[in-house]
mmCIF file of C-alpha atoms in Angstrom:
data_model
loop_
_atom_site.group_PDB
_atom_site.id
_atom_site.type_symbol
_atom_site.label_atom_id
_atom_site.label_comp_id
_atom_site.label_asym_id
_atom_site.label_seq_id
_atom_site.Cartn_x
_atom_site.Cartn_y
_atom_site.Cartn_z
ATOM 1 C CA UNK A 6 0.000 0.000 0.000
ATOM 2 C CA UNK A 7 1.181 3.503 -0.842
ATOM 3 C CA UNK A 8 -1.418 5.282 1.306
ATOM 4 C CA UNK A 9 -3.669 4.572 4.290
ATOM 5 C CA UNK A 10 -6.814 3.850 2.265
ATOM 6 C CA UNK A 11 -7.427 1.417 -0.539
ATOM 7 C CA UNK A 12 -9.493 2.558 -3.540
ATOM 8 C CA UNK A 13 -12.772 0.749 -4.212
ATOM 9 C CA UNK A 14 -13.419 1.588 -7.871
ATOM 10 C CA UNK A 15 -11.689 -0.406 -10.640
ATOM 11 C CA UNK A 16 -10.088 2.796 -11.949
ATOM 12 C CA UNK A 17 -8.792 3.794 -8.527
ATOM 13 C CA UNK A 18 -7.440 0.314 -7.830
ATOM 14 C CA UNK A 19 -5.712 0.212 -11.208
ATOM 15 C CA UNK A 20 -4.052 3.606 -10.800
ATOM 16 C CA UNK A 21 -2.770 2.909 -7.289
ATOM 17 C CA UNK A 22 -1.394 -0.484 -8.368
ATOM 18 C CA UNK A 23 0.273 1.247 -11.321
ATOM 19 C CA UNK A 24 1.956 3.674 -8.922
ATOM 20 C CA UNK A 25 3.601 0.698 -7.249
ATOM 21 C CA UNK A 26 4.443 -1.421 -10.291
ATOM 22 C CA UNK A 27 4.990 1.019 -13.188
ATOM 23 C CA UNK A 28 5.068 4.585 -11.816
ATOM 24 C CA UNK A 29 6.457 5.973 -15.098
ATOM 25 C CA UNK A 30 3.162 5.042 -16.801
ATOM 26 C CA UNK A 31 0.911 6.533 -14.140
ATOM 27 C CA UNK A 32 0.361 10.090 -15.410
ATOM 28 C CA UNK A 33 -0.538 8.987 -18.933
ATOM 29 C CA UNK A 34 -2.971 6.384 -17.589
ATOM 30 C CA UNK A 35 -4.541 8.884 -15.181
ATOM 31 C CA UNK A 36 -4.978 11.372 -18.038
ATOM 32 C CA UNK A 37 -6.750 8.778 -20.178
ATOM 33 C CA UNK A 38 -9.122 7.816 -17.369
ATOM 34 C CA UNK A 39 -9.957 11.449 -16.574
ATOM 35 C CA UNK A 40 -10.811 12.089 -20.217
ATOM 36 C CA UNK A 41 -12.918 8.925 -20.417
ATOM 37 C CA UNK A 42 -14.829 9.842 -17.257
ATOM 38 C CA UNK A 43 -15.477 13.297 -18.697
ATOM 39 C CA UNK A 44 -16.736 11.767 -21.959
ATOM 40 C CA UNK A 45 -19.038 9.409 -20.011
ATOM 41 C CA UNK A 46 -20.389 12.349 -18.017
ATOM 42 C CA UNK A 47 -21.142 14.356 -21.159
ATOM 43 C CA UNK A 48 -22.750 11.360 -22.877
ATOM 44 C CA UNK A 49 -24.995 10.745 -19.864
ATOM 45 C CA UNK A 50 -26.141 14.368 -19.858
ATOM 46 C CA UNK A 51 -26.928 14.248 -23.579
ATOM 47 C CA UNK A 52 -28.863 10.986 -23.293
ATOM 48 C CA UNK A 53 -30.925 12.395 -20.434
ATOM 49 C CA UNK A 54 -32.151 15.278 -22.602
ATOM 50 C CA UNK A 55 -33.152 12.883 -25.416
ATOM 51 C CA UNK A 56 -35.170 10.451 -23.227
ATOM 52 C CA UNK A 57 -38.898 10.701 -22.561
ATOM 53 C CA UNK A 58 -41.818 8.940 -20.816
ATOM 54 C CA UNK A 59 -41.236 5.572 -19.127
ATOM 55 C CA UNK A 60 -37.847 5.380 -20.794
ATOM 56 C CA UNK A 61 -36.837 8.517 -18.924
ATOM 57 C CA UNK A 62 -37.813 7.061 -15.522
ATOM 58 C CA UNK A 63 -35.794 3.894 -16.131
ATOM 59 C CA UNK A 64 -32.883 5.831 -17.508
ATOM 60 C CA UNK A 65 -32.777 8.132 -14.485
ATOM 61 C CA UNK A 66 -32.464 5.159 -12.128
ATOM 62 C CA UNK A 67 -29.640 3.667 -14.173
ATOM 63 C CA UNK A 68 -27.985 7.057 -14.547
ATOM 64 C CA UNK A 69 -28.028 7.643 -10.776
ATOM 65 C CA UNK A 70 -26.141 4.392 -10.164
ATOM 66 C CA UNK A 71 -23.607 5.170 -12.879
ATOM 67 C CA UNK A 72 -23.167 8.703 -11.566
ATOM 68 C CA UNK A 73 -22.353 7.349 -8.094
ATOM 69 C CA UNK A 74 -19.796 4.980 -9.598
ATOM 70 C CA UNK A 75 -18.305 7.768 -11.676
ATOM 71 C CA UNK A 76 -18.181 10.072 -8.649
ATOM 72 C CA UNK A 77 -16.265 7.468 -6.652
ATOM 73 C CA UNK A 78 -13.840 6.949 -9.530
ATOM 74 C CA UNK A 79 -13.171 10.696 -9.862
ATOM 75 C CA UNK A 80 -12.500 10.981 -6.115
ATOM 76 C CA UNK A 81 -10.026 8.121 -6.327
ATOM 77 C CA UNK A 82 -8.309 9.582 -9.388
ATOM 78 C CA UNK A 83 -7.761 12.789 -7.398
ATOM 79 C CA UNK A 84 -6.449 10.757 -4.458
ATOM 80 C CA UNK A 85 -4.073 8.781 -6.675
ATOM 81 C CA UNK A 86 -2.702 12.049 -8.090
ATOM 82 C CA UNK A 87 -2.068 13.273 -4.530
ATOM 83 C CA UNK A 88 -0.274 10.024 -3.678
ATOM 84 C CA UNK A 89 1.787 10.303 -6.861
ATOM 85 C CA UNK A 90 2.969 13.754 -5.770
ATOM 86 C CA UNK A 91 4.043 12.334 -2.406
ATOM 87 C CA UNK A 92 6.004 9.593 -4.152
ATOM 88 C CA UNK A 93 7.622 12.037 -6.580
ATOM 89 C CA UNK A 94 8.653 14.184 -3.608
ATOM 90 C CA UNK A 95 9.992 11.058 -1.861
ATOM 91 C CA UNK A 96 7.640 11.543 1.061
ATOM 92 C CA UNK A 97 5.987 8.583 2.766
ATOM 93 C CA UNK A 98 2.369 8.885 3.871
ATOM 94 C CA UNK A 99 1.555 8.029 7.478
ATOM 95 C CA UNK A 100 -0.047 4.560 7.710
ATOM 96 C CA UNK A 101 -3.350 3.859 9.431
ATOM 97 C CA UNK A 102 -3.195 4.665 13.152
ATOM 98 C CA UNK A 103 -3.242 1.277 14.923
ATOM 99 C CA UNK A 104 -4.941 0.413 18.200
ATOM 100 C CA UNK A 105 -2.146 -0.117 20.716
ATOM 101 C CA UNK A 106 -1.842 -0.250 24.511
ATOM 102 C CA UNK A 107 -1.563 3.174 26.148
ATOM 103 C CA UNK A 108 2.134 2.652 26.910
ATOM 104 C CA UNK A 109 3.043 2.162 23.234
ATOM 105 C CA UNK A 110 3.311 5.099 20.855
ATOM 106 C CA UNK A 111 1.882 4.764 17.349
ATOM 107 C CA UNK A 112 4.655 6.638 15.518
ATOM 108 C CA UNK A 113 7.610 4.371 16.245
ATOM 109 C CA UNK A 114 8.458 3.712 12.583
ATOM 110 C CA UNK A 115 7.226 6.895 10.904
ATOM 111 C CA UNK A 116 9.557 8.678 8.515
ATOM 112 C CA UNK A 117 10.284 12.364 9.035
ATOM 113 C CA UNK A 118 8.895 14.888 6.569
ATOM 114 C CA UNK A 119 10.100 18.105 8.191
ATOM 115 C CA UNK A 120 13.285 18.486 6.173
ATOM 116 C CA UNK A 121 11.522 18.013 2.845
ATOM 117 C CA UNK A 122 9.105 20.923 3.213
ATOM 118 C CA UNK A 123 11.488 23.380 1.561
ATOM 119 C CA UNK A 124 11.285 21.495 -1.738
ATOM 120 C CA UNK A 125 7.484 21.828 -1.750
ATOM 121 C CA UNK A 126 6.829 25.359 -0.513
ATOM 122 C CA UNK A 127 8.384 28.749 -1.132
ATOM 123 C CA UNK A 128 10.178 30.520 1.719
ATOM 124 C CA UNK A 129 7.202 32.813 2.372
ATOM 125 C CA UNK A 130 4.751 29.903 2.454
ATOM 126 C CA UNK A 131 7.085 28.010 4.785
ATOM 127 C CA UNK A 132 6.992 30.956 7.163
ATOM 128 C CA UNK A 133 3.196 30.801 7.336
ATOM 129 C CA UNK A 134 3.289 27.003 7.735
ATOM 130 C CA UNK A 135 5.734 27.281 10.643
ATOM 131 C CA UNK A 136 3.501 29.866 12.297
ATOM 132 C CA UNK A 137 0.604 27.442 11.907
ATOM 133 C CA UNK A 138 2.554 24.550 13.414
ATOM 134 C CA UNK A 139 3.765 26.757 16.246
ATOM 135 C CA UNK A 140 0.222 27.846 17.068
ATOM 136 C CA UNK A 141 -1.031 24.246 17.213
ATOM 137 C CA UNK A 142 1.945 22.465 18.756
ATOM 138 C CA UNK A 143 4.014 25.207 20.327
ATOM 139 C CA UNK A 144 7.519 26.055 19.255
ATOM 140 C CA UNK A 145 9.775 23.041 18.638
ATOM 141 C CA UNK A 146 11.425 21.540 21.691
ATOM 142 C CA UNK A 147 15.073 20.504 21.463
ATOM 143 C CA UNK A 148 15.320 17.830 18.771
ATOM 144 C CA UNK A 149 16.415 15.118 21.198
ATOM 145 C CA UNK A 150 13.386 15.697 23.491
ATOM 146 C CA UNK A 151 10.438 15.549 21.084
ATOM 147 C CA UNK A 152 10.539 11.775 20.370
ATOM 148 C CA UNK A 153 10.294 11.147 24.130
ATOM 149 C CA UNK A 154 7.599 13.725 24.909
ATOM 150 C CA UNK A 155 4.379 11.708 24.725
ATOM 151 C CA UNK A 156 0.845 12.947 24.134
ATOM 152 C CA UNK A 157 -2.360 10.966 24.635
ATOM 153 C CA UNK A 158 -5.389 12.067 22.609
ATOM 154 C CA UNK A 159 -8.569 10.705 21.075
ATOM 155 C CA UNK A 160 -8.566 9.639 17.447
ATOM 156 C CA UNK A 161 -11.577 11.850 16.794
ATOM 157 C CA UNK A 162 -9.862 14.970 18.128
ATOM 158 C CA UNK A 163 -6.635 14.438 16.194
ATOM 159 C CA UNK A 164 -8.674 13.410 13.157
ATOM 160 C CA UNK A 165 -10.458 16.773 13.250
ATOM 161 C CA UNK A 166 -7.089 18.515 13.551
ATOM 162 C CA UNK A 167 -5.690 16.561 10.601
ATOM 163 C CA UNK A 168 -8.685 17.284 8.346
ATOM 164 C CA UNK A 169 -8.714 20.981 9.219
ATOM 165 C CA UNK A 170 -4.986 21.236 8.538
ATOM 166 C CA UNK A 171 -5.431 19.566 5.142
ATOM 167 C CA UNK A 172 -7.899 22.341 4.321
ATOM 168 C CA UNK A 173 -5.353 24.873 5.597
ATOM 169 C CA UNK A 174 -2.717 23.478 3.216
ATOM 170 C CA UNK A 175 -5.231 23.626 0.356
ATOM 171 C CA UNK A 176 -6.075 27.222 1.284
ATOM 172 C CA UNK A 177 -2.428 28.212 1.453
ATOM 173 C CA UNK A 178 -1.583 26.739 -1.967
ATOM 174 C CA UNK A 179 -4.638 28.401 -3.501
ATOM 175 C CA UNK A 180 -3.882 31.773 -1.948
ATOM 176 C CA UNK A 181 -0.187 31.635 -2.821
ATOM 177 C CA UNK A 182 -1.012 31.018 -6.479
ATOM 178 C CA UNK A 183 -3.402 33.973 -6.445
ATOM 179 C CA UNK A 184 -0.749 36.094 -4.741
ATOM 180 C CA UNK A 185 1.906 35.147 -7.312
ATOM 181 C CA UNK A 186 -0.521 35.921 -10.145
ATOM 182 C CA UNK A 187 -1.394 39.325 -8.701
ATOM 183 C CA UNK A 188 2.285 40.031 -8.139
ATOM 184 C CA UNK A 189 3.118 39.189 -11.754
ATOM 185 C CA UNK A 190 0.332 41.412 -13.027
ATOM 186 C CA UNK A 191 1.487 44.311 -10.868
ATOM 187 C CA UNK A 192 5.048 43.929 -12.105
ATOM 188 C CA UNK A 193 3.835 43.898 -15.685
ATOM 189 C CA UNK A 194 1.626 46.962 -15.292
ATOM 190 C CA UNK A 195 3.584 49.114 -12.867
ATOM 191 C CA UNK A 196 6.823 51.039 -12.969
ATOM 192 C CA UNK A 197 9.327 50.787 -10.139
ATOM 193 C CA UNK A 198 7.793 53.884 -8.586
ATOM 194 C CA UNK A 199 4.313 52.438 -8.706
ATOM 195 C CA UNK A 200 5.560 49.189 -7.204
ATOM 196 C CA UNK A 201 6.995 51.088 -4.237
ATOM 197 C CA UNK A 202 3.670 52.864 -3.788
ATOM 198 C CA UNK A 203 1.802 49.554 -3.913
ATOM 199 C CA UNK A 204 4.092 48.012 -1.300
ATOM 200 C CA UNK A 205 3.464 50.963 1.022
ATOM 201 C CA UNK A 206 -0.263 50.698 0.436
ATOM 202 C CA UNK A 207 -0.190 46.941 1.093
ATOM 203 C CA UNK A 208 1.648 47.406 4.392
ATOM 204 C CA UNK A 209 -0.934 49.989 5.481
ATOM 205 C CA UNK A 210 -3.781 47.674 4.495
ATOM 206 C CA UNK A 211 -2.170 44.843 6.461
ATOM 207 C CA UNK A 212 -2.225 46.826 9.697
ATOM 208 C CA UNK A 213 -5.777 48.028 9.046
ATOM 209 C CA UNK A 214 -6.979 44.487 8.314
ATOM 210 C CA UNK A 215 -6.039 42.857 11.622
ATOM 211 C CA UNK A 216 -9.525 43.403 13.033
ATOM 212 C CA UNK A 217 -11.059 41.933 9.894
ATOM 213 C CA UNK A 218 -8.847 38.883 10.267
ATOM 214 C CA UNK A 219 -10.039 38.367 13.812
ATOM 215 C CA UNK A 220 -13.630 38.495 12.574
ATOM 216 C CA UNK A 221 -12.854 36.000 9.838
ATOM 217 C CA UNK A 222 -11.428 33.541 12.346
ATOM 218 C CA UNK A 223 -14.735 33.387 14.206
ATOM 219 C CA UNK A 224 -16.810 32.360 11.182
ATOM 220 C CA UNK A 225 -16.983 28.778 9.955
ATOM 221 C CA UNK A 226 -18.465 26.870 7.041
ATOM 222 C CA UNK A 227 -18.254 23.247 6.099
ATOM 223 C CA UNK A 228 -14.849 22.654 4.635
ATOM 224 C CA UNK A 229 -13.636 26.122 5.664
ATOM 225 C CA UNK A 230 -11.231 27.531 8.203
ATOM 226 C CA UNK A 231 -12.716 29.266 11.166
ATOM 227 C CA UNK A 232 -12.742 29.609 14.913
ATOM 228 C CA UNK A 233 -11.388 26.111 15.481
ATOM 229 C CA UNK A 234 -7.898 27.581 15.777
ATOM 230 C CA UNK A 235 -6.663 26.250 12.462
ATOM 231 C CA UNK A 236 -5.833 29.644 10.968
ATOM 232 C CA UNK A 237 -2.387 30.846 12.042
ATOM 233 C CA UNK A 238 -1.819 33.927 14.133
ATOM 234 C CA UNK A 239 -0.120 36.358 11.773
ATOM 235 C CA UNK A 240 2.555 38.632 13.223
ATOM 236 C CA UNK A 241 2.705 42.428 13.274
ATOM 237 C CA UNK A 242 5.727 42.433 10.932
ATOM 238 C CA UNK A 243 4.369 40.321 8.107
ATOM 239 C CA UNK A 244 6.160 39.082 5.016
ATOM 240 C CA UNK A 245 4.678 40.058 1.683
ATOM 241 C CA UNK A 246 2.522 36.924 1.586
ATOM 242 C CA UNK A 247 1.269 37.517 5.121
ATOM 243 C CA UNK A 248 0.534 41.119 4.203
ATOM 244 C CA UNK A 249 -1.429 39.891 1.219
ATOM 245 C CA UNK A 250 -3.462 37.543 3.418
ATOM 246 C CA UNK A 251 -4.238 40.272 5.922
ATOM 247 C CA UNK A 252 -5.232 42.701 3.185
ATOM 248 C CA UNK A 253 -8.122 40.417 2.166
ATOM 249 C CA UNK A 254 -11.586 41.045 3.558
ATOM 250 C CA UNK A 255 -13.257 38.307 5.681
ATOM 251 C CA UNK A 256 -15.553 37.245 2.843
ATOM 252 C CA UNK A 257 -12.619 36.706 0.483
ATOM 253 C CA UNK A 258 -10.683 34.799 3.146
ATOM 254 C CA UNK A 259 -13.628 32.507 3.763
ATOM 255 C CA UNK A 260 -14.013 31.870 0.047
ATOM 256 C CA UNK A 261 -10.337 30.965 -0.339
ATOM 257 C CA UNK A 262 -10.548 28.714 2.732
ATOM 258 C CA UNK A 263 -13.420 26.619 1.370
ATOM 259 C CA UNK A 264 -12.954 23.481 -0.709
ATOM 260 C CA UNK A 265 -14.226 24.190 -4.200
ATOM 261 C CA UNK A 266 -15.894 20.862 -4.967
ATOM 262 C CA UNK A 267 -17.523 17.895 -3.254
ATOM 263 C CA UNK A 268 -14.936 15.513 -4.686
ATOM 264 C CA UNK A 269 -12.110 17.205 -2.778
ATOM 265 C CA UNK A 270 -14.168 17.154 0.406
ATOM 266 C CA UNK A 271 -14.692 13.413 -0.119
ATOM 267 C CA UNK A 272 -10.927 12.939 -0.481
ATOM 268 C CA UNK A 273 -10.311 14.726 2.833
ATOM 269 C CA UNK A 274 -13.010 12.715 4.611
ATOM 270 C CA UNK A 275 -11.833 9.362 3.279
ATOM 271 C CA UNK A 276 -8.173 10.109 4.002
ATOM 272 C CA UNK A 277 -9.032 11.125 7.568
ATOM 273 C CA UNK A 278 -11.251 8.088 8.146
ATOM 274 C CA UNK A 279 -8.595 5.779 6.701
ATOM 275 C CA UNK A 280 -6.064 7.137 9.196
ATOM 276 C CA UNK A 281 -8.210 7.380 12.308
ATOM 277 C CA UNK A 282 -11.289 5.247 11.598
ATOM 278 C CA UNK A 283 -14.908 6.319 11.249
ATOM 279 C CA UNK A 284 -16.192 8.253 14.262
ATOM 280 C CA UNK A 285 -18.571 6.323 16.482
ATOM 281 C CA UNK A 286 -21.996 7.779 17.217
ATOM 282 C CA UNK A 287 -24.907 7.197 19.569
ATOM 283 C CA UNK A 288 -28.457 8.489 19.850
ATOM 284 C CA UNK A 289 -28.950 10.951 22.720
ATOM 285 C CA UNK A 290 -32.145 10.927 24.852
ATOM 286 C CA UNK A 291 -33.464 13.907 22.881
ATOM 287 C CA UNK A 292 -33.060 11.989 19.625
ATOM 288 C CA UNK A 293 -29.984 13.830 18.379
ATOM 289 C CA UNK A 294 -26.885 12.044 17.106
ATOM 290 C CA UNK A 295 -23.779 12.493 19.278
ATOM 291 C CA UNK A 296 -20.273 11.672 18.077
ATOM 292 C CA UNK A 297 -18.182 9.802 20.637
ATOM 293 C CA UNK A 298 -14.542 10.569 21.336
ATOM 294 C CA UNK A 299 -13.601 7.016 20.342
ATOM 295 C CA UNK A 300 -10.294 5.293 21.021
ATOM 296 C CA UNK A 301 -7.351 7.215 22.385
ATOM 297 C CA UNK A 302 -3.755 6.647 21.402
ATOM 298 C CA UNK A 303 -0.276 7.686 22.477
ATOM 299 C CA UNK A 304 1.958 9.628 20.124
ATOM 300 C CA UNK A 305 5.236 11.473 20.574
ATOM 301 C CA UNK A 306 5.382 15.217 20.047
ATOM 302 C CA UNK A 307 7.632 14.662 17.032
ATOM 303 C CA UNK A 308 5.076 12.198 15.641
ATOM 304 C CA UNK A 309 2.257 14.694 16.117
ATOM 305 C CA UNK A 310 4.340 17.351 14.372
ATOM 306 C CA UNK A 311 4.974 14.862 11.551
ATOM 307 C CA UNK A 312 1.230 14.182 11.225
ATOM 308 C CA UNK A 313 0.271 17.854 11.070
ATOM 309 C CA UNK A 314 3.089 18.629 8.626
ATOM 310 C CA UNK A 315 1.864 15.859 6.332
ATOM 311 C CA UNK A 316 -1.646 17.302 6.452
ATOM 312 C CA UNK A 317 -0.380 20.673 5.175
ATOM 313 C CA UNK A 318 1.446 18.953 2.305
ATOM 314 C CA UNK A 319 -1.590 16.777 1.541
ATOM 315 C CA UNK A 320 -3.766 19.882 1.245
ATOM 316 C CA UNK A 321 -1.269 21.566 -1.085
ATOM 317 C CA UNK A 322 -1.138 18.504 -3.319
ATOM 318 C CA UNK A 323 -4.932 18.203 -3.186
ATOM 319 C CA UNK A 324 -5.267 21.688 -4.677
ATOM 320 C CA UNK A 325 -2.880 20.727 -7.509
ATOM 321 C CA UNK A 326 -4.668 17.431 -8.192
ATOM 322 C CA UNK A 327 -8.113 19.046 -8.129
ATOM 323 C CA UNK A 328 -6.998 21.740 -10.581
ATOM 324 C CA UNK A 329 -5.560 19.105 -12.934
ATOM 325 C CA UNK A 330 -8.722 16.988 -12.960
ATOM 326 C CA UNK A 331 -10.929 20.070 -13.235
ATOM 327 C CA UNK A 332 -9.189 21.064 -16.470
ATOM 328 C CA UNK A 333 -10.778 17.975 -18.088
ATOM 329 C CA UNK A 334 -13.753 16.955 -15.946
ATOM 330 C CA UNK A 335 -15.198 20.317 -14.818
ATOM 331 C CA UNK A 336 -15.337 19.701 -11.073
ATOM 332 C CA UNK A 337 -15.825 23.337 -10.147
ATOM 333 C CA UNK A 338 -19.124 24.789 -11.347
#
């Protein structure tokens, strides 16, 4: 296995097996399957408009089943593209969190990913990522201490943290691309004098936007970043990227911090459930459904840092994979 969850669709199973046996053929095969899925989707839409009467009722039932199968295949194509990016970057994904006695930590054999972050993110993005990790985990302890500093937590709680941090990585990749695009346009349209004026204006907007950022942190939507503490505290002396983030209004921040399509949300949910298991639930006396904390596990501080760091990378790769599939399949309406 190259990741914690096994695909269920024939296409997903084929692509993941190809990653292990013939990785040099993977991208071409993935491209062909994306195009075929897009053609099937278009053909189904055309047939629906040409059907009528009892034929239409029967066709709709068949089409619903095929759409579900196609949806699962698209999700697993996106996942396989994410896994391929991990393999190309020589990063190993964390395996499924096992159930172990409380005195045994789950991260004994995990590979480190910390040193490989610089090959994935720019220096300015790395600065924001480190702020994020520092806010969640605190500043790094001496290297020799972290493997022996143990933390006990529920799978549900750490699962929520992992999923939210995946979305943070997705948000950061999306925003950085927008920032680089805006920067390129400004350089193309402005003289050196105008660039200096824009930088001064941006710094002023950054200071004025702190209150707006605080407001944005308190709002949440499904798949978005909000008051859960996932968004990093940005300093008073921001880099250009941080300044750009703080210059955005709360509505724009929330839009950037929301997954653009259901397929990406499904990838995040399935990845999280594969790592930590499905959350258990029970019916409360008032009839509502209550999620239980579930099993707890022991993990070292370095292992927890490794897990959160992977989640940021996973989110970044998810944005890239989604954009690639969307160029053929039209995921984003």
